[in-house]
XYZ file of N, CA and C in Angstrom:
642
model
N -76.181 0.658 -27.249
C -74.802 -0.553 -26.380
C -75.908 -0.172 -24.695
N -75.242 -0.747 -24.231
C -75.097 0.457 -22.833
C -74.427 1.038 -22.625
N -74.827 1.774 -21.173
C -73.254 2.836 -21.509
C -72.993 2.305 -19.231
N -72.292 3.266 -19.325
C -71.636 3.236 -18.174
C -72.167 3.561 -17.101
N -72.926 3.050 -15.522
C -72.849 4.765 -14.644
C -71.888 4.391 -13.611
N -71.355 5.340 -12.932
C -70.423 5.408 -11.609
C -70.760 6.452 -10.719
N -71.520 5.220 -9.429
C -71.821 5.812 -8.285
C -70.340 6.294 -7.893
N -71.331 7.534 -7.098
C -69.380 8.101 -6.556
C -69.457 9.700 -6.003
N -68.662 9.935 -5.211
C -68.222 11.402 -4.805
C -67.364 11.971 -4.478
N -67.616 13.034 -5.077
C -66.134 14.189 -5.307
C -65.313 13.608 -3.967
N -65.903 13.730 -2.926
C -65.120 13.464 -1.849
C -63.465 12.807 -1.899
N -63.745 11.860 -2.493
C -63.372 9.889 -1.858
C -62.625 10.037 -3.324
N -60.758 10.070 -2.697
C -59.563 9.597 -3.242
C -60.557 8.360 -4.639
N -60.633 7.245 -4.136
C -60.818 6.436 -4.952
C -62.103 6.541 -5.891
N -62.831 7.279 -5.994
C -64.106 7.547 -6.474
C -63.301 8.221 -7.243
N -62.554 9.529 -7.415
C -61.593 10.185 -8.162
C -60.154 9.390 -8.863
N -59.756 8.102 -8.457
C -59.408 8.138 -9.199
C -59.564 6.798 -10.465
N -60.896 6.463 -10.421
C -61.949 5.497 -11.537
C -61.808 7.187 -12.526
N -62.884 8.043 -11.431
C -63.114 9.220 -12.904
C -62.184 9.347 -13.398
N -60.439 9.351 -13.299
C -59.513 10.142 -14.595
C -59.522 9.015 -15.279
N -59.216 7.387 -15.626
C -59.046 6.554 -15.705
C -60.204 6.747 -16.979
N -61.442 6.661 -16.542
C -62.896 6.715 -17.523
C -62.644 8.477 -18.361
N -61.850 9.603 -18.079
C -61.359 11.033 -18.824
C -60.658 10.013 -19.994
N -59.958 10.013 -19.029
C -58.436 9.345 -19.853
C -58.839 8.403 -21.089
N -59.660 7.612 -21.001
C -60.514 6.728 -21.938
C -61.179 7.222 -22.948
N -61.505 8.486 -21.907
C -62.371 9.329 -22.897
C -63.787 7.911 -23.219
N -64.533 7.415 -21.567
C -65.096 6.080 -21.889
C -66.406 7.264 -21.673
N -67.736 6.820 -22.262
C -69.564 6.793 -22.250
C -69.890 6.554 -20.884
N -70.273 7.713 -19.586
C -70.654 7.010 -18.531
C -71.952 8.201 -17.882
N -72.197 7.936 -17.340
C -73.179 9.258 -16.031
C -72.197 8.619 -14.743
N -72.813 9.951 -14.818
C -71.980 10.081 -12.910
C -73.574 10.233 -11.581
N -73.100 9.364 -11.279
C -73.852 10.175 -9.895
C -73.392 10.431 -8.728
N -73.114 11.170 -8.552
C -72.777 11.639 -7.283
C -73.828 11.213 -5.796
N -72.753 11.415 -4.818
C -73.744 11.110 -3.824
C -73.410 11.620 -2.500
N -73.635 12.482 -1.710
C -73.224 13.683 -0.370
C -73.289 12.020 0.500
N -71.914 11.305 0.781
C -72.026 10.105 1.823
C -72.217 11.592 3.390
N -72.657 11.916 3.956
C -72.758 12.494 4.703
C -74.638 12.688 5.050
N -75.149 12.649 3.717
C -76.486 12.177 3.784
C -76.697 11.383 2.340
N -76.982 10.202 2.597
C -76.931 9.000 1.835
C -78.087 9.679 1.088
N -78.601 8.771 -0.332
C -79.710 8.523 -0.474
C -80.771 6.999 0.145
N -82.181 7.390 -0.239
C -82.660 5.950 1.540
C -81.890 5.039 -0.436
N -82.021 4.899 -1.026
C -81.309 3.777 -1.839
C -80.281 3.472 -2.177
N -78.982 3.654 -1.410
C -77.533 3.693 -0.937
C -77.615 1.868 -1.031
N -78.120 1.616 -0.197
C -76.805 0.784 -0.188
C -78.198 -1.152 -0.364
N -79.029 -1.001 -1.142
C -79.654 -1.097 -2.276
C -78.865 -1.491 -2.932
N -78.214 -0.054 -3.708
C -77.666 -0.536 -4.263
C -76.455 0.076 -4.919
N -76.133 -0.056 -3.540
C -74.576 -0.148 -3.475
C -74.788 -1.150 -2.468
N -74.507 -2.379 -2.685
C -74.668 -3.038 -1.026
C -73.037 -3.465 -0.332
N -72.272 -3.444 -0.877
C -70.950 -3.479 0.071
C -71.272 -2.157 1.177
N -72.431 -0.725 0.839
C -71.660 0.417 0.731
C -70.493 1.539 0.912
N -69.677 1.292 0.123
C -69.777 1.524 -0.283
C -68.725 2.721 -1.791
N -68.696 2.659 -1.810
C -68.174 3.797 -3.613
C -66.548 4.322 -3.772
N -65.902 3.597 -5.122
C -67.039 3.732 -5.670
C -67.525 2.339 -6.426
N -69.009 2.592 -7.178
C -69.355 1.442 -7.750
C -69.804 1.341 -9.521
N -69.131 0.782 -10.320
C -68.633 1.147 -11.986
C -70.296 -0.337 -12.239
N -71.218 0.461 -12.825
C -72.605 -0.302 -13.425
C -72.805 -0.201 -14.414
N -72.563 -1.478 -15.726
C -73.637 -1.413 -17.088
C -74.488 -3.099 -17.592
N -75.342 -2.384 -17.701
C -76.494 -3.474 -17.674
C -76.524 -4.140 -16.811
N -76.791 -5.890 -16.342
C -76.289 -6.202 -14.928
C -75.155 -6.590 -13.915
N -74.317 -5.676 -15.299
C -72.705 -6.436 -14.086
C -72.466 -4.813 -14.066
N -71.817 -5.846 -11.853
C -71.505 -5.005 -11.255
C -69.802 -4.459 -11.191
N -69.519 -3.243 -10.504
C -67.713 -4.105 -10.632
C -67.634 -2.942 -9.089
N -67.243 -3.456 -7.768
C -66.428 -2.356 -7.119
C -64.933 -2.036 -6.626
N -64.896 -1.765 -6.068
C -63.656 -1.464 -5.710
C -62.697 -1.303 -6.753
N -61.522 0.570 -6.793
C -61.654 1.480 -7.463
C -60.455 0.858 -8.193
N -59.248 0.007 -6.722
C -58.331 -0.033 -8.081
C -58.151 -1.264 -9.425
N -60.117 -2.618 -8.726
C -60.844 -3.427 -9.379
C -61.034 -2.961 -10.774
N -61.937 -2.192 -10.495
C -62.481 -0.429 -11.650
C -62.086 -0.378 -12.677
N -60.563 -0.011 -11.892
C -59.534 0.709 -13.234
C -58.947 -0.199 -14.223
N -58.361 -1.609 -13.604
C -57.671 -2.936 -14.129
C -59.506 -3.230 -15.217
N -60.657 -3.155 -14.499
C -61.781 -3.394 -15.694
C -61.706 -2.684 -16.431
N -61.747 -1.598 -16.506
C -61.832 -0.601 -18.026
C -60.324 0.095 -18.639
N -59.556 -0.647 -18.462
C -58.233 -1.213 -19.437
C -58.262 -2.266 -19.622
N -59.674 -2.709 -18.904
C -59.370 -4.562 -20.076
C -59.934 -4.335 -21.055
N -61.710 -3.366 -20.494
C -62.393 -3.325 -21.513
C -62.602 -2.031 -22.554
N -61.544 -0.792 -22.603
C -61.142 0.168 -23.691
C -59.733 -0.217 -23.497
N -59.094 -0.434 -24.157
C -57.549 -0.039 -24.067
C -57.024 0.501 -24.943
N -57.686 1.738 -25.024
C -56.277 3.064 -25.555
C -56.967 3.740 -25.287
N -56.547 4.628 -24.291
C -54.922 4.437 -24.785
C -54.728 3.359 -23.603
N -53.287 2.896 -23.393
C -52.567 1.835 -22.685
C -52.671 2.636 -21.601
N -53.257 1.604 -20.323
C -52.530 2.167 -18.900
C -51.675 1.410 -18.591
N -51.872 0.380 -18.450
C -50.857 -0.409 -18.448
C -49.309 -0.793 -19.518
N -48.403 -1.528 -19.124
C -47.448 -2.320 -19.854
C -47.590 -3.434 -21.440
N -47.675 -3.910 -21.879
C -48.019 -5.034 -22.904
C -47.204 -6.041 -22.110
N -45.634 -5.628 -21.591
C -44.207 -6.780 -20.677
C -45.336 -7.151 -19.886
N -44.813 -8.402 -19.726
C -46.057 -9.349 -18.364
C -44.804 -8.740 -16.842
N -43.198 -8.153 -17.128
C -43.179 -7.836 -15.938
C -42.813 -6.903 -15.491
N -43.219 -6.231 -16.833
C -42.947 -3.914 -16.451
C -45.087 -4.144 -15.916
N -45.854 -5.486 -16.631
C -47.585 -4.503 -16.072
C -47.082 -5.554 -14.214
N -46.193 -6.434 -14.118
C -45.768 -6.486 -12.329
C -45.924 -6.105 -11.389
N -44.374 -4.964 -12.633
C -43.697 -3.772 -11.463
C -45.017 -3.160 -11.189
N -45.530 -2.377 -12.196
C -46.438 -1.422 -11.996
C -47.585 -1.879 -11.184
N -48.066 -3.108 -10.698
C -48.992 -3.591 -9.560
C -48.536 -3.762 -8.475
N -46.799 -3.429 -8.437
C -46.240 -3.453 -7.178
C -46.478 -1.779 -6.761
N -45.900 -1.390 -7.466
C -46.592 0.312 -6.903
C -47.898 0.230 -6.688
N -48.481 -0.057 -7.863
C -50.034 -0.197 -6.737
C -50.029 -0.175 -5.744
N -49.913 -1.451 -5.444
C -50.022 -2.169 -3.836
C -49.228 -1.413 -3.363
N -48.387 -0.873 -3.301
C -47.020 -0.557 -2.444
C -47.950 0.436 -1.753
N -48.692 1.636 -3.036
C -49.718 2.687 -2.877
C -50.564 2.537 -1.872
N -51.761 1.570 -1.815
C -52.309 1.222 -1.193
C -52.055 0.936 0.348
N -51.118 -0.123 0.791
C -50.720 -0.939 2.060
C -49.817 0.776 2.562
N -48.452 1.881 1.963
C -48.445 1.693 2.579
C -48.365 3.481 2.733
N -47.655 4.008 1.613
C -49.478 5.197 1.465
C -50.123 5.782 1.569
N -50.814 5.528 1.660
C -52.792 5.673 1.644
C -52.422 5.905 3.342
N -52.618 4.726 3.925
C -52.613 4.472 5.184
C -51.993 5.279 5.989
N -50.407 6.011 5.365
C -50.056 6.706 6.594
C -50.015 8.476 6.537
N -50.808 8.867 4.855
C -51.694 10.032 4.731
C -52.727 9.922 5.366
N -53.838 8.974 5.741
C -54.415 8.704 7.056
C -54.017 9.124 7.710
N -53.151 8.117 8.159
C -52.895 8.418 9.661
C -52.435 9.207 10.518
N -51.848 10.467 9.686
C -51.083 11.486 9.456
C -52.522 12.605 9.996
N -52.736 12.411 9.028
C -53.629 13.924 9.032
C -55.107 13.097 11.087
N -55.850 11.586 10.735
C -56.085 12.097 11.850
C -55.443 11.515 13.925
N -54.057 11.063 13.184
C -53.419 11.338 14.835
C -53.625 12.872 15.429
N -53.961 12.953 16.555
C -54.022 14.148 17.036
C -52.689 13.858 18.403
N -52.081 13.313 18.695
C -50.893 13.443 19.732
C -50.074 14.045 18.766
N -49.195 14.629 18.964
C -47.744 15.612 18.017
C -46.910 14.776 17.800
N -46.264 14.496 18.657
C -45.432 13.056 18.660
C -46.056 12.312 17.544
N -46.877 11.755 17.926
C -47.177 10.774 17.279
C -47.344 11.110 15.363
N -47.754 12.463 15.746
C -47.608 13.389 13.462
C -46.793 12.700 14.048
N -45.060 13.431 13.851
C -44.122 13.927 13.886
C -43.476 12.126 12.879
N -44.002 11.586 14.238
C -43.041 10.434 13.813
C -44.614 10.322 12.174
N -45.585 9.746 12.147
C -46.825 9.941 10.740
C -45.455 10.785 9.642
N -45.108 11.657 10.589
C -45.172 12.860 8.990
C -43.919 12.199 8.171
N -42.565 11.594 8.881
C -40.981 11.413 9.224
C -41.829 10.186 7.919
N -42.521 9.139 8.032
C -42.572 8.150 7.390
C -42.961 8.695 6.205
N -44.311 9.072 6.045
C -45.452 10.168 4.898
C -43.501 10.713 4.097
N -43.094 11.992 4.642
C -41.110 11.580 3.876
C -40.610 10.960 3.880
N -40.024 9.907 4.309
C -39.781 8.613 3.379
C -39.936 8.024 2.115
N -41.266 7.749 2.300
C -42.171 7.426 0.877
C -42.524 8.521 -0.140
N -42.397 9.255 -0.196
C -42.199 11.079 -0.578
C -40.989 10.303 -1.277
N -39.945 10.391 -0.613
C -38.026 10.416 -1.228
C -37.948 9.285 -2.845
N -38.527 7.877 -1.196
C -38.705 7.140 -2.105
C -39.707 7.478 -3.752
N -40.970 8.315 -4.243
C -41.474 8.005 -5.148
C -40.619 9.115 -5.659
N -40.046 10.155 -5.165
C -39.306 10.140 -6.259
C -37.915 10.594 -7.142
N -37.354 9.149 -5.713
C -36.528 8.240 -6.629
C -36.483 7.969 -7.421
N -37.899 6.628 -7.467
C -38.057 6.193 -8.866
C -38.512 7.380 -9.671
N -39.229 8.171 -9.785
C -39.740 9.694 -10.953
C -39.036 9.595 -11.662
N -37.014 10.344 -10.812
C -36.448 10.964 -11.575
C -36.098 10.725 -12.779
N -35.628 11.419 -13.996
C -35.322 11.448 -15.279
C -36.408 10.538 -16.003
N -38.065 11.223 -15.192
C -38.380 9.944 -16.028
C -40.059 11.211 -16.051
N -40.773 11.395 -16.534
C -42.503 12.021 -17.262
C -43.437 10.870 -16.806
N -43.262 9.979 -15.966
C -44.249 8.983 -15.008
C -43.673 8.819 -14.521
N -44.436 7.726 -13.542
C -44.022 6.563 -13.335
C -43.331 5.512 -13.625
N -44.199 4.952 -14.154
C -42.674 4.233 -15.739
C -42.973 4.560 -17.375
N -42.408 5.924 -17.163
C -41.382 6.651 -17.689
C -41.188 7.696 -18.852
N -42.360 7.660 -20.397
C -42.794 8.731 -21.191
C -44.697 8.675 -20.861
N -44.764 7.169 -20.754
C -46.032 7.306 -20.883
C -47.063 7.649 -19.540
N -48.751 8.293 -19.512
C -49.096 8.109 -18.706
C -49.665 5.989 -18.160
N -49.913 6.328 -17.071
C -50.175 4.810 -16.495
C -51.182 5.206 -15.061
N -52.294 3.604 -14.875
C -52.651 4.021 -13.955
C -51.898 3.969 -12.493
N -51.102 3.805 -12.270
C -49.901 3.518 -11.453
C -50.367 5.191 -10.841
N -49.595 6.319 -12.789
C -49.422 7.686 -11.976
C -51.484 8.189 -11.792
N -52.414 7.258 -12.301
C -53.845 7.850 -11.512
C -54.189 7.267 -10.597
N -53.799 6.151 -10.387
C -54.093 5.900 -8.966
C -53.263 7.230 -7.796
N -52.713 7.259 -7.674
C -51.689 7.701 -6.746
C -51.996 9.233 -6.469
N -52.405 9.497 -7.714
C -52.788 11.520 -8.099
C -53.729 11.968 -7.480
N -55.032 11.260 -6.979
C -55.791 11.746 -6.024
C -55.300 11.996 -4.786
N -54.389 11.521 -4.009
C -53.602 12.323 -2.942
C -52.915 13.349 -2.942
N -52.964 14.153 -4.049
C -51.800 14.638 -4.456
C -52.806 16.385 -4.703
N -53.383 16.427 -5.552
C -54.507 16.834 -5.161
C -55.473 17.369 -3.838
N -54.901 16.514 -2.974
C -55.779 16.665 -1.265
C -54.543 17.093 -0.434
N -53.918 17.534 -0.873
C -52.186 17.196 0.230
C -52.776 18.947 0.669
N -53.567 19.895 0.065
C -54.212 21.014 0.858
C -54.146 20.742 2.126
N -54.816 19.245 2.247
C -55.454 18.918 3.628
C -54.047 18.592 4.491
N -53.091 18.692 4.489
C -51.917 18.247 4.976
C -51.396 19.342 5.624
N -51.991 20.488 5.069
C -51.169 21.242 4.774
C -51.611 22.541 6.026
N -52.528 22.273 5.074
C -53.745 23.408 6.315
C -53.829 22.601 8.550
N -53.661 21.579 8.243
C -54.867 20.756 9.888
C -52.714 19.943 10.115
N -52.064 19.077 9.426
C -50.766 19.481 9.879
C -49.754 19.766 9.556
N -49.697 20.630 8.880
C -48.742 21.977 8.225
C -47.292 20.471 7.528
N -48.038 20.036 6.494
C -46.263 19.291 5.593
C -47.074 19.453 4.451
N -46.483 20.193 3.765
C -46.206 19.971 2.742
C -44.486 19.420 2.035
N -46.052 18.737 0.762
C -44.102 18.872 0.024
C -43.121 19.034 -0.230
N -42.135 18.649 0.121
C -40.831 19.177 0.416
C -40.432 19.477 -0.638
N -39.382 20.833 -0.836
C -39.642 21.773 -2.138
C -38.505 20.588 -2.743
N -37.235 20.657 -1.830
C -36.542 19.847 -2.072
C -36.288 18.563 -3.722
N -37.816 18.175 -3.316
C -38.444 16.622 -4.153
C -38.573 16.881 -5.592
N -38.198 17.226 -6.522
C -38.248 17.694 -7.439
C -39.285 17.094 -8.496
N -38.105 16.534 -8.678
C -39.212 15.319 -9.826
C -40.437 14.647 -9.278
N -40.946 14.440 -7.581
C -42.109 14.319 -7.302
C -42.878 15.794 -7.529
N -42.387 16.536 -7.469
C -43.001 18.902 -7.172
C -43.591 18.198 -9.141
N -42.334 18.295 -10.032
C -42.359 18.660 -11.076
C -44.050 17.236 -11.742
N -43.864 15.765 -11.452
C -44.819 14.747 -11.621
C -45.946 16.088 -11.367
N -46.068 15.978 -9.827
C -47.365 16.479 -8.965
C -47.838 17.985 -10.245
N -46.982 18.931 -10.440
C -47.307 19.822 -11.690
C -48.122 19.272 -12.834
N -46.795 17.934 -13.556
C -47.576 17.998 -14.622
C -49.462 17.590 -14.741
N -49.213 15.834 -13.988
C -50.871 15.456 -14.049
C -51.914 16.708 -13.221
N -51.252 18.023 -12.850
C -52.408 19.087 -12.244
C -52.494 19.327 -14.142
N -51.624 20.035 -14.531
C -51.842 20.197 -15.405
C -52.589 19.496 -17.369
N -53.002 18.510 -16.448
C -53.539 17.250 -17.982
C -55.262 17.339 -18.070
N -55.774 18.046 -18.749
C -56.957 17.950 -19.426
C -57.940 17.107 -18.354
N -57.751 15.950 -18.345
C -58.904 14.798 -17.203
C -58.819 15.971 -16.134
N -57.374 15.783 -15.725
C -57.364 15.776 -13.956
C -58.397 17.428 -13.791
N -58.114 18.741 -14.762
C -58.427 19.787 -14.432
C -60.356 19.564 -14.717
N -60.520 18.792 -15.415
C -62.290 19.118 -15.759
C -62.414 18.398 -14.030
N -61.818 16.940 -13.754
C -62.204 16.729 -12.440
C -61.828 17.589 -10.902
N -61.136 18.740 -11.613
C -60.783 19.112 -10.299
C -61.430 19.879 -8.924
N -61.415 20.341 -8.021
C -61.244 20.934 -6.633
C -60.895 21.638 -6.172
N -61.710 23.056 -5.445
C -61.124 23.654 -5.071
C -59.803 23.462 -3.652
N -58.792 23.857 -3.298
C -58.493 22.882 -1.786
C -59.829 23.693 -0.843
N -60.016 24.390 -0.895
C -61.353 24.743 -0.110
C -62.180 23.887 0.157
N -62.649 22.856 -1.024
C -63.416 21.977 -0.746
C -63.568 20.863 0.374
N -61.803 20.179 -0.761
C -61.266 18.951 0.189
C -61.249 19.312 1.738
N -60.299 20.680 2.656
C -60.954 21.097 3.135
C -61.189 21.950 4.386
N -62.202 21.920 3.534
C -63.978 21.351 4.877
C -64.224 19.995 4.608
N -64.303 19.382 3.555
C -65.372 17.949 3.592
C -64.030 16.602 4.435
N -63.047 17.328 5.077
C -62.151 16.311 5.638
C -61.663 16.860 7.290
N -63.056 17.707 7.644
C -62.844 18.330 8.627
C -62.144 17.803 9.918
N -63.798 16.543 9.585
C -63.625 16.207 10.513
C -62.860 14.676 10.855
N -62.171 14.692 9.838
C -61.078 14.032 10.286
C -59.671 14.712 11.074
N -59.277 15.773 11.186
C -58.690 16.628 12.064
C -59.051 16.170 12.672
N -59.845 17.303 13.149
C -61.054 17.346 13.843
C -61.418 16.348 14.154
N -61.589 15.730 14.457
C -62.842 14.886 15.711
C -63.545 15.658 16.201
N -64.866 15.578 16.664
C -65.515 15.803 17.271
C -66.123 14.578 18.607
């Protein structure tokens, strides 16, 4: 049987979420780590869309991290990372859509913004988004209940990178958001997460050019 090959970069949260799914499902694969600041000559030949991650298996190529994650869920049903019930499945996708279009963009807006007043505005929006997540997690182990799901795995990479916002923008996850903080701690202790974990210093250095563009 042909094995999977994942092209990615450790710095990239979209790659990270894909690797978490592969690890949780214990899918055998080869990981090809790429330095995005010093791309190999073959980069655009192998990755015609010019971005990571890209999952390859024989002649099959799948890109866009959210699509890769759902493909892996379809390919390997255990452990299940999406509900069987169509309504609950739609609810999971709504959370993923919200994260992709609201939470993730706000994270980068705050990181990249140079003006103090604009930073304060983005921080206020981000605080409200964190409060929404905290409200959803109250009384739950994970976003969809007691079982880990794609929602948790696709959102978590930005929380591993939170030291970036703490270091460059003095924005911590508020301590009063106890359910969210407990979820973050729970996720950080999963074996798959610890296997792929990078130190805070790695992210702080790698994202310096976002916070302080030359």
